[in-house]
Amino acid sequence: MEYQPLKIRNRTARIPIVQGGMGVGVSRSSLAGAVARAGGVGIISSAQIGYDEPDFEEDTEGCNIRAIEKHVRLAREQADAGLVGVNVMVALQHYADHVRAAVRAGADLVVCGAGLPADLPELVGDSDTAIAPIVSTRKAASLLLRMWDRKYKRTADMLVIEGPLAGGHLGFSPEQLTDIPALAYDREIRGILEEKRIFEEKYNVSIPVVLGGAVSDSARVRQVMDMGLDGVQAATRFVATRECDASPAYKQAYIQASEEDVTIIKSPVGMPGRAIRNSFIRRAEREQIPTERCFRCIKKCNPVRIPYCITQALIHAVKGDLENGLIFCGADVGKIREITTVEAVIHELMGG
Ligand SMILES: Cc1cc2nc3c(=O)[nH]c(=O)nc-3n(C[C@H](O)[C@H](O)[C@H](O)COP(=O)(O)O)c2cc1C
């Protein structure tokens, strides 16, 4: 299938696929570098990215900042001039520091979700790093773009729409997640496209929009492109690849999961999240899992009140301790049957 390249400000990705950022440690330089090399946009997640640095326990934030710089550099070395970005969650305590580290490291773009990145233009300043907020509703897109326009006389370089079937934290209420019919969400997408056109005209630029959330095969990619979007953001499909940075056990959990194993959890971040209902989740439903150590990672987290520490649970998972680990996934995880390569996933999504 022939699709147009994805143009983000003054850069171009040959293939209009953005690999969604996946914390903790699931998308680092190996995955992002491979996606970029294959022509897509590789995204490193900054969330506890330094979890395997030797002094992580003593200097968590120092390690994370160092690891952002290291993984951008390593991804670039593999990327063969492909685009490499960093995903930073707004809900993180050190969100601003992570964005600044990504800019310093020379990331092509920063993608920010899990909250509205109200001050993102200020954080990247006049650097060459493009800015791409993640929005799930027209209301959020409108609010943010108007705010940036008023306060910074600037607009987004790309928009990522994350739909209700995506993995990880979700920008919807639990009720909305069970209630949004696909057609109603298509209306929301068209609304977001209308909003961005206002600012394309005002700033005389083009703002590409990509859609993520169960865009997991070539037929769905075709539909998305036919709706007038410029590309797709895919994450779950990239987990079961050789290049993905997660442990083999994590990838195996994706292969074994069926549609019925997918559940919506209430994350300590204060948002719902989609995950594989494994023994860890079942245990967390029954009892509070003690926090070994607070990493002060999330702005709104109250360590006394939460059912478990999300950082601890995600680190266990990425290392392969699934008994104690939380495994985020998109709604289409049940379709994954084997471990393959980034090249093969991209080839398939593009329709061969
Ligand atoms: C394991 C996993 C971890 C994720 N972590 C993050 C994250 O740290 N930040 C973020 O903005 N989105 C995160 N997401 C969402 C993805 O970036 C992506 O937008 C979404 O999952 C796309 O849908 P798909 O997985 O169905 O392709 C995560 C998704 C998964 C599956």
Coordinates of C-alpha atoms and ligand atoms in Angstrom, one line a residue:
M1 CA 0.0 0.0 0.0
E2 CA 1.3 3.5 -0.8
Y3 CA 1.0 6.1 2.0
Q4 CA 2.4 9.6 2.2
P5 CA 5.4 10.0 4.4
L6 CA 4.7 11.6 7.8
K7 CA 6.0 15.2 8.0
I8 CA 6.6 16.6 11.5
R9 CA 7.7 20.2 11.3
N10 CA 11.0 20.2 9.3
R11 CA 11.4 16.4 9.5
T12 CA 10.0 13.5 7.6
A13 CA 9.5 9.8 8.5
R14 CA 9.3 7.7 5.4
I15 CA 6.6 5.5 6.9
P16 CA 3.6 7.1 8.7
I17 CA 3.8 4.9 11.8
V18 CA 4.7 6.2 15.2
Q19 CA 5.6 3.6 17.8
G20 CA 3.8 4.6 21.0
G21 CA 6.0 5.2 24.0
M22 CA 5.8 2.4 26.6
G23 CA 7.0 2.7 30.1
V24 CA 8.5 1.4 32.3
G25 CA 11.4 0.2 30.2
V26 CA 9.3 -1.4 27.4
S27 CA 10.3 1.1 24.8
R28 CA 13.8 2.3 25.1
S29 CA 16.7 2.5 22.6
S30 CA 16.5 -1.0 21.2
L31 CA 12.8 -0.8 20.1
A32 CA 12.8 2.9 19.2
G33 CA 16.0 2.7 17.3
A34 CA 14.7 -0.3 15.2
V35 CA 11.5 1.5 14.4
A36 CA 13.3 4.6 13.3
R37 CA 15.7 2.6 11.2
A38 CA 12.7 0.9 9.5
G39 CA 11.4 4.3 8.5
G40 CA 8.8 4.9 11.3
V41 CA 9.1 7.2 14.3
G42 CA 10.7 5.5 17.3
I43 CA 9.6 6.7 20.7
I44 CA 11.5 6.1 24.0
S45 CA 9.4 6.3 27.2
S46 CA 11.0 8.4 29.9
A47 CA 9.0 6.8 32.8
Q48 CA 11.6 5.2 35.2
I49 CA 13.8 4.7 32.2
G50 CA 16.8 4.3 34.4
Y51 CA 15.4 1.4 36.4
D52 CA 18.4 -0.9 35.7
E53 CA 21.1 1.7 36.4
P54 CA 23.3 0.6 39.4
D55 CA 22.4 3.6 41.6
F56 CA 18.7 3.7 40.8
E57 CA 17.7 3.2 44.4
E58 CA 19.8 6.0 45.8
D59 CA 19.5 8.5 43.0
T60 CA 16.3 7.7 41.0
E61 CA 16.0 10.9 39.2
G62 CA 19.7 11.3 38.4
C63 CA 19.5 7.9 36.8
N64 CA 16.4 8.7 34.8
I65 CA 17.9 11.9 33.4
R66 CA 21.1 10.1 32.5
A67 CA 19.2 7.2 30.9
I68 CA 17.1 9.6 28.8
E69 CA 20.3 11.0 27.3
K70 CA 21.9 7.6 26.9
H71 CA 18.9 6.0 25.2
V72 CA 18.3 8.9 22.8
R73 CA 22.0 8.6 21.8
L74 CA 21.9 4.8 21.5
A75 CA 18.6 4.9 19.5
R76 CA 20.2 7.5 17.2
E77 CA 23.2 5.3 16.6
Q78 CA 20.9 2.6 15.2
A79 CA 18.3 4.8 13.6
D80 CA 20.2 5.6 10.3
A81 CA 18.8 9.1 10.3
G82 CA 15.3 8.0 11.2
L83 CA 13.2 10.0 13.7
V84 CA 13.6 9.3 17.4
G85 CA 11.4 10.9 20.1
V86 CA 10.7 10.7 23.8
N87 CA 7.4 10.2 25.5
V88 CA 7.0 12.0 28.8
M89 CA 3.9 11.6 31.0
V90 CA 2.6 14.9 32.4
A91 CA 1.6 13.1 35.5
L92 CA 5.2 12.4 36.4
Q93 CA 6.7 14.4 39.3
H94 CA 9.8 15.2 37.2
Y95 CA 8.0 15.7 33.9
A96 CA 9.6 19.1 33.2
D97 CA 13.1 17.8 33.8
H98 CA 12.5 14.8 31.5
V99 CA 11.3 17.1 28.7
R100 CA 14.4 19.3 29.2
A101 CA 16.6 16.2 29.1
A102 CA 15.0 14.9 25.9
V103 CA 15.6 18.3 24.3
R104 CA 19.3 18.4 25.5
A105 CA 19.7 14.9 24.1
G106 CA 18.5 16.2 20.7
A107 CA 15.3 14.2 20.4
D108 CA 13.4 15.0 17.2
L109 CA 10.2 15.3 19.1
V110 CA 8.6 15.0 22.6
V111 CA 5.2 13.3 22.9
C112 CA 3.3 14.1 26.1
G113 CA 0.2 12.4 27.5
A114 CA -1.3 11.3 30.8
G115 CA -2.4 14.9 31.4
L116 CA -2.4 18.1 29.4
P117 CA 1.1 19.5 28.8
A118 CA 0.1 23.1 29.4
D119 CA 3.7 24.4 29.6
L120 CA 5.3 22.2 26.9
P121 CA 6.1 25.1 24.5
E122 CA 8.0 26.9 27.3
L123 CA 9.9 23.7 28.2
V124 CA 11.3 23.1 24.7
G125 CA 11.8 26.8 24.1
D126 CA 13.2 27.6 20.7
S127 CA 15.0 24.3 20.4
D128 CA 14.6 22.2 17.3
T129 CA 12.6 19.5 19.1
A130 CA 9.0 19.2 17.8
I131 CA 6.1 19.0 20.3
A132 CA 3.2 16.5 20.1
P133 CA 0.5 16.4 22.8
I134 CA -1.6 13.3 23.2
V135 CA -5.4 14.0 23.3
S136 CA -8.4 11.7 23.5
T137 CA -11.2 14.2 23.1
R138 CA -12.1 17.3 21.1
K139 CA -12.5 19.2 24.3
A140 CA -8.9 18.4 25.4
A141 CA -7.5 19.3 22.0
S142 CA -9.4 22.6 21.9
L143 CA -8.4 23.6 25.4
L144 CA -4.8 22.9 24.9
L145 CA -4.3 24.4 21.5
R146 CA -6.2 27.6 22.5
M147 CA -4.1 27.8 25.7
W148 CA -0.8 27.5 23.7
D149 CA -2.0 30.0 21.2
R150 CA -2.9 32.6 23.8
K151 CA 0.0 32.1 26.1
Y152 CA 2.9 31.1 23.8
K153 CA 1.7 32.1 20.3
R154 CA 2.6 28.6 19.2
T155 CA 0.8 25.5 18.1
A156 CA 1.4 21.7 18.1
D157 CA 3.8 20.2 15.5
M158 CA 1.8 17.0 15.6
L159 CA -1.3 15.6 17.5
V160 CA -1.6 12.1 18.8
I161 CA -5.1 10.9 19.3
E162 CA -5.3 8.0 21.7
G163 CA -8.6 6.2 21.5
P164 CA -10.4 4.1 24.1
L165 CA -8.8 0.8 23.0
A166 CA -5.2 1.9 23.6
G167 CA -2.9 0.3 26.2
G168 CA -1.5 1.8 29.4
H169 CA -3.1 4.8 31.0
L170 CA -6.3 6.1 29.3
G171 CA -7.7 9.6 29.1
F172 CA -11.3 8.4 29.7
S173 CA -13.5 7.7 32.7
P174 CA -14.0 3.9 33.4
E175 CA -17.7 4.4 32.3
Q176 CA -16.7 6.0 29.0
L177 CA -14.4 3.1 28.4
T178 CA -17.2 0.5 28.4
D179 CA -19.6 2.9 26.8
I180 CA -18.1 4.6 23.8
P181 CA -19.4 3.1 20.6
A182 CA -16.9 3.2 17.7
L183 CA -19.0 5.5 15.7
A184 CA -19.3 8.1 18.5
Y185 CA -15.5 8.0 18.7
D186 CA -15.2 8.7 15.0
R187 CA -17.2 11.9 15.6
E188 CA -14.7 12.8 18.3
I189 CA -11.8 12.2 15.9
R190 CA -13.4 14.4 13.2
G191 CA -13.9 17.1 15.9
I192 CA -10.2 17.0 16.7
L193 CA -9.4 17.3 13.0
E194 CA -11.6 20.4 12.9
E195 CA -9.9 22.0 15.9
K196 CA -6.4 21.5 14.4
R197 CA -7.5 23.1 11.1
I198 CA -8.2 26.4 13.0
F199 CA -4.6 26.5 14.1
E200 CA -3.2 25.2 10.8
E201 CA -4.8 28.2 9.2
K202 CA -3.8 30.7 11.9
Y203 CA -0.1 29.6 11.8
N204 CA 0.0 28.6 8.2
V205 CA 1.5 25.2 9.0
S206 CA 0.4 21.7 8.7
I207 CA -0.3 19.7 11.9
P208 CA -0.2 16.0 11.2
V209 CA -2.5 13.9 13.3
V210 CA -1.9 10.2 14.1
L211 CA -4.4 7.8 15.8
G212 CA -3.5 5.1 18.3
G213 CA -5.5 2.4 20.1
A214 CA -6.0 -1.0 18.5
V215 CA -4.7 0.1 15.1
S216 CA -3.2 -3.3 14.9
D217 CA -3.6 -4.5 11.3
S218 CA -3.4 -3.2 7.8
A219 CA -7.2 -3.0 7.3
R220 CA -7.5 -0.7 10.3
V221 CA -4.5 1.4 9.1
R222 CA -6.3 1.8 5.8
Q223 CA -9.6 2.9 7.5
V224 CA -7.7 5.4 9.7
M225 CA -5.9 6.9 6.7
D226 CA -9.2 7.1 4.8
M227 CA -10.6 9.1 7.6
G228 CA -8.1 11.8 6.8
L229 CA -5.5 11.1 9.4
D230 CA -1.8 11.3 8.5
G231 CA -0.6 8.3 10.3
V232 CA -1.1 5.8 13.1
Q233 CA 0.4 5.3 16.6
A234 CA 0.9 1.6 17.4
A235 CA 2.4 0.2 20.6
T236 CA 1.0 -3.3 21.5
R237 CA 2.1 -4.8 18.2
F238 CA 5.7 -3.8 18.8
V239 CA 6.0 -5.5 22.2
A240 CA 6.2 -9.0 20.7
T241 CA 9.2 -8.2 18.6
R242 CA 12.8 -9.3 19.1
E243 CA 13.9 -5.7 19.4
C244 CA 11.4 -4.7 22.2
D245 CA 13.3 -3.8 25.4
A246 CA 11.1 -5.9 27.7
S247 CA 12.1 -9.3 29.1
P248 CA 11.3 -12.5 27.1
A249 CA 8.7 -13.4 29.9
Y250 CA 6.8 -10.1 29.2
K251 CA 6.7 -10.8 25.5
Q252 CA 5.5 -14.3 26.2
A253 CA 2.6 -13.0 28.3
Y254 CA 1.5 -11.0 25.3
I255 CA 1.5 -14.2 23.1
Q256 CA -0.4 -16.2 25.7
A257 CA -3.0 -13.5 26.5
S258 CA -6.5 -13.8 24.9
E259 CA -9.1 -11.1 24.6
E260 CA -10.8 -12.3 27.8
D261 CA -7.6 -11.7 29.8
V262 CA -7.7 -7.9 29.2
T263 CA -9.0 -5.8 31.9
I264 CA -9.4 -2.1 33.0
I265 CA -7.6 -1.3 36.2
K266 CA -7.7 1.8 38.4
S267 CA -4.1 2.9 38.4
P268 CA -2.5 4.8 41.3
V269 CA -1.9 7.5 38.8
G270 CA -5.6 8.3 39.1
M271 CA -6.5 7.2 35.6
P272 CA -7.9 3.9 34.3
G273 CA -5.4 1.7 32.5
R274 CA -5.7 -1.4 30.3
A275 CA -3.7 -4.5 31.4
I276 CA -3.5 -8.2 31.3
R277 CA -5.4 -9.7 34.2
N278 CA -2.7 -11.8 35.7
S279 CA -2.1 -13.1 39.2
F280 CA -0.7 -9.8 40.3
I281 CA -3.9 -7.9 39.4
R282 CA -6.0 -10.6 41.1
R283 CA -4.0 -10.2 44.2
A284 CA -4.2 -6.4 44.1
E285 CA -8.0 -6.7 44.0
R286 CA -8.0 -8.7 47.2
E287 CA -5.4 -6.9 49.3
Q288 CA -3.1 -3.9 49.5
I289 CA 0.4 -4.8 48.2
P290 CA 2.9 -3.0 50.5
T291 CA 5.1 -0.4 48.9
E292 CA 8.8 -1.4 49.5
R293 CA 10.0 2.1 48.7
C294 CA 8.4 5.3 47.4
F295 CA 10.0 6.6 44.2
R296 CA 8.0 9.8 44.3
C297 CA 7.3 9.3 40.7
I298 CA 3.7 10.5 40.2
K299 CA 2.5 14.0 41.2
K300 CA -0.8 13.0 42.6
C301 CA 0.1 9.6 44.2
N302 CA -0.5 9.2 47.9
P303 CA 1.6 6.2 48.9
V304 CA -0.5 5.4 52.0
R305 CA -3.7 5.2 50.0
I306 CA -2.7 3.2 46.9
P307 CA -3.4 -0.5 46.4
Y308 CA 0.2 -1.0 45.1
C309 CA 3.1 1.0 43.9
I310 CA 2.9 1.3 40.1
T311 CA 6.6 1.9 39.6
Q312 CA 7.5 -1.2 41.6
A313 CA 4.8 -3.3 39.7
L314 CA 6.0 -2.1 36.3
I315 CA 9.6 -2.6 37.0
H316 CA 8.9 -6.2 38.2
A317 CA 7.0 -6.8 34.9
V318 CA 9.6 -5.5 32.5
K319 CA 12.3 -7.6 34.2
G320 CA 10.1 -10.7 33.9
D321 CA 8.8 -11.1 37.4
L322 CA 5.2 -11.4 36.3
E323 CA 3.9 -12.8 39.6
N324 CA 4.6 -9.3 41.0
G325 CA 4.3 -7.3 37.8
L326 CA 1.7 -5.2 36.1
I327 CA 1.6 -5.8 32.3
F328 CA -0.1 -3.0 30.4
C329 CA -1.5 -3.9 26.9
G330 CA -3.8 -2.6 24.3
A331 CA -7.3 -4.1 23.6
D332 CA -5.9 -6.1 20.7
V333 CA -3.2 -8.1 22.6
G334 CA -5.2 -11.3 22.0
K335 CA -4.4 -11.1 18.3
I336 CA -0.7 -11.5 18.9
R337 CA 0.5 -15.0 18.3
E338 CA 4.3 -14.9 17.9
I339 CA 7.4 -12.9 18.4
T340 CA 8.5 -11.3 15.2
T341 CA 10.7 -8.3 14.1
V342 CA 10.0 -4.6 13.9
E343 CA 10.5 -4.7 10.2
A344 CA 7.9 -7.4 9.8
V345 CA 5.3 -5.6 12.0
I346 CA 5.8 -2.4 10.0
H347 CA 5.6 -4.3 6.7
E348 CA 2.3 -5.9 7.8
L349 CA 0.7 -2.7 9.1
M350 CA 1.6 -1.0 5.8
G351 CA -0.2 -3.8 3.9
G352 CA 2.8 -5.6 2.6
Ligands
LIG1 C1 2.9 -1.6 27.7 C2 2.4 -0.3 27.4 C3 3.0 0.8 28.0 C4 2.6 2.1 27.7 N1 3.1 3.2 28.3 C5 2.8 4.4 28.0 C6 3.5 5.6 28.5 O1 4.4 5.4 29.4 N2 3.1 6.8 28.1 C7 2.2 7.0 27.2 O2 1.8 8.1 26.9 N3 1.5 6.0 26.7 C8 1.8 4.7 27.0 N4 1.2 3.6 26.4 C9 0.2 3.9 25.3 C10 0.9 3.7 23.9 O3 1.9 4.7 23.7 C11 -0.1 3.8 22.7 O4 -0.5 5.1 22.5 C12 -1.2 2.9 22.7 O5 -1.0 1.8 23.5 C13 -1.6 2.6 21.3 O6 -2.5 1.5 21.2 P1 -2.1 0.0 20.9 O7 -1.3 -0.4 22.0 O8 -3.4 -0.7 20.8 O9 -1.3 0.0 19.6 C14 1.5 2.3 26.7 C15 1.0 1.2 26.1 C16 1.4 -0.1 26.4 C17 0.8 -1.2 25.6

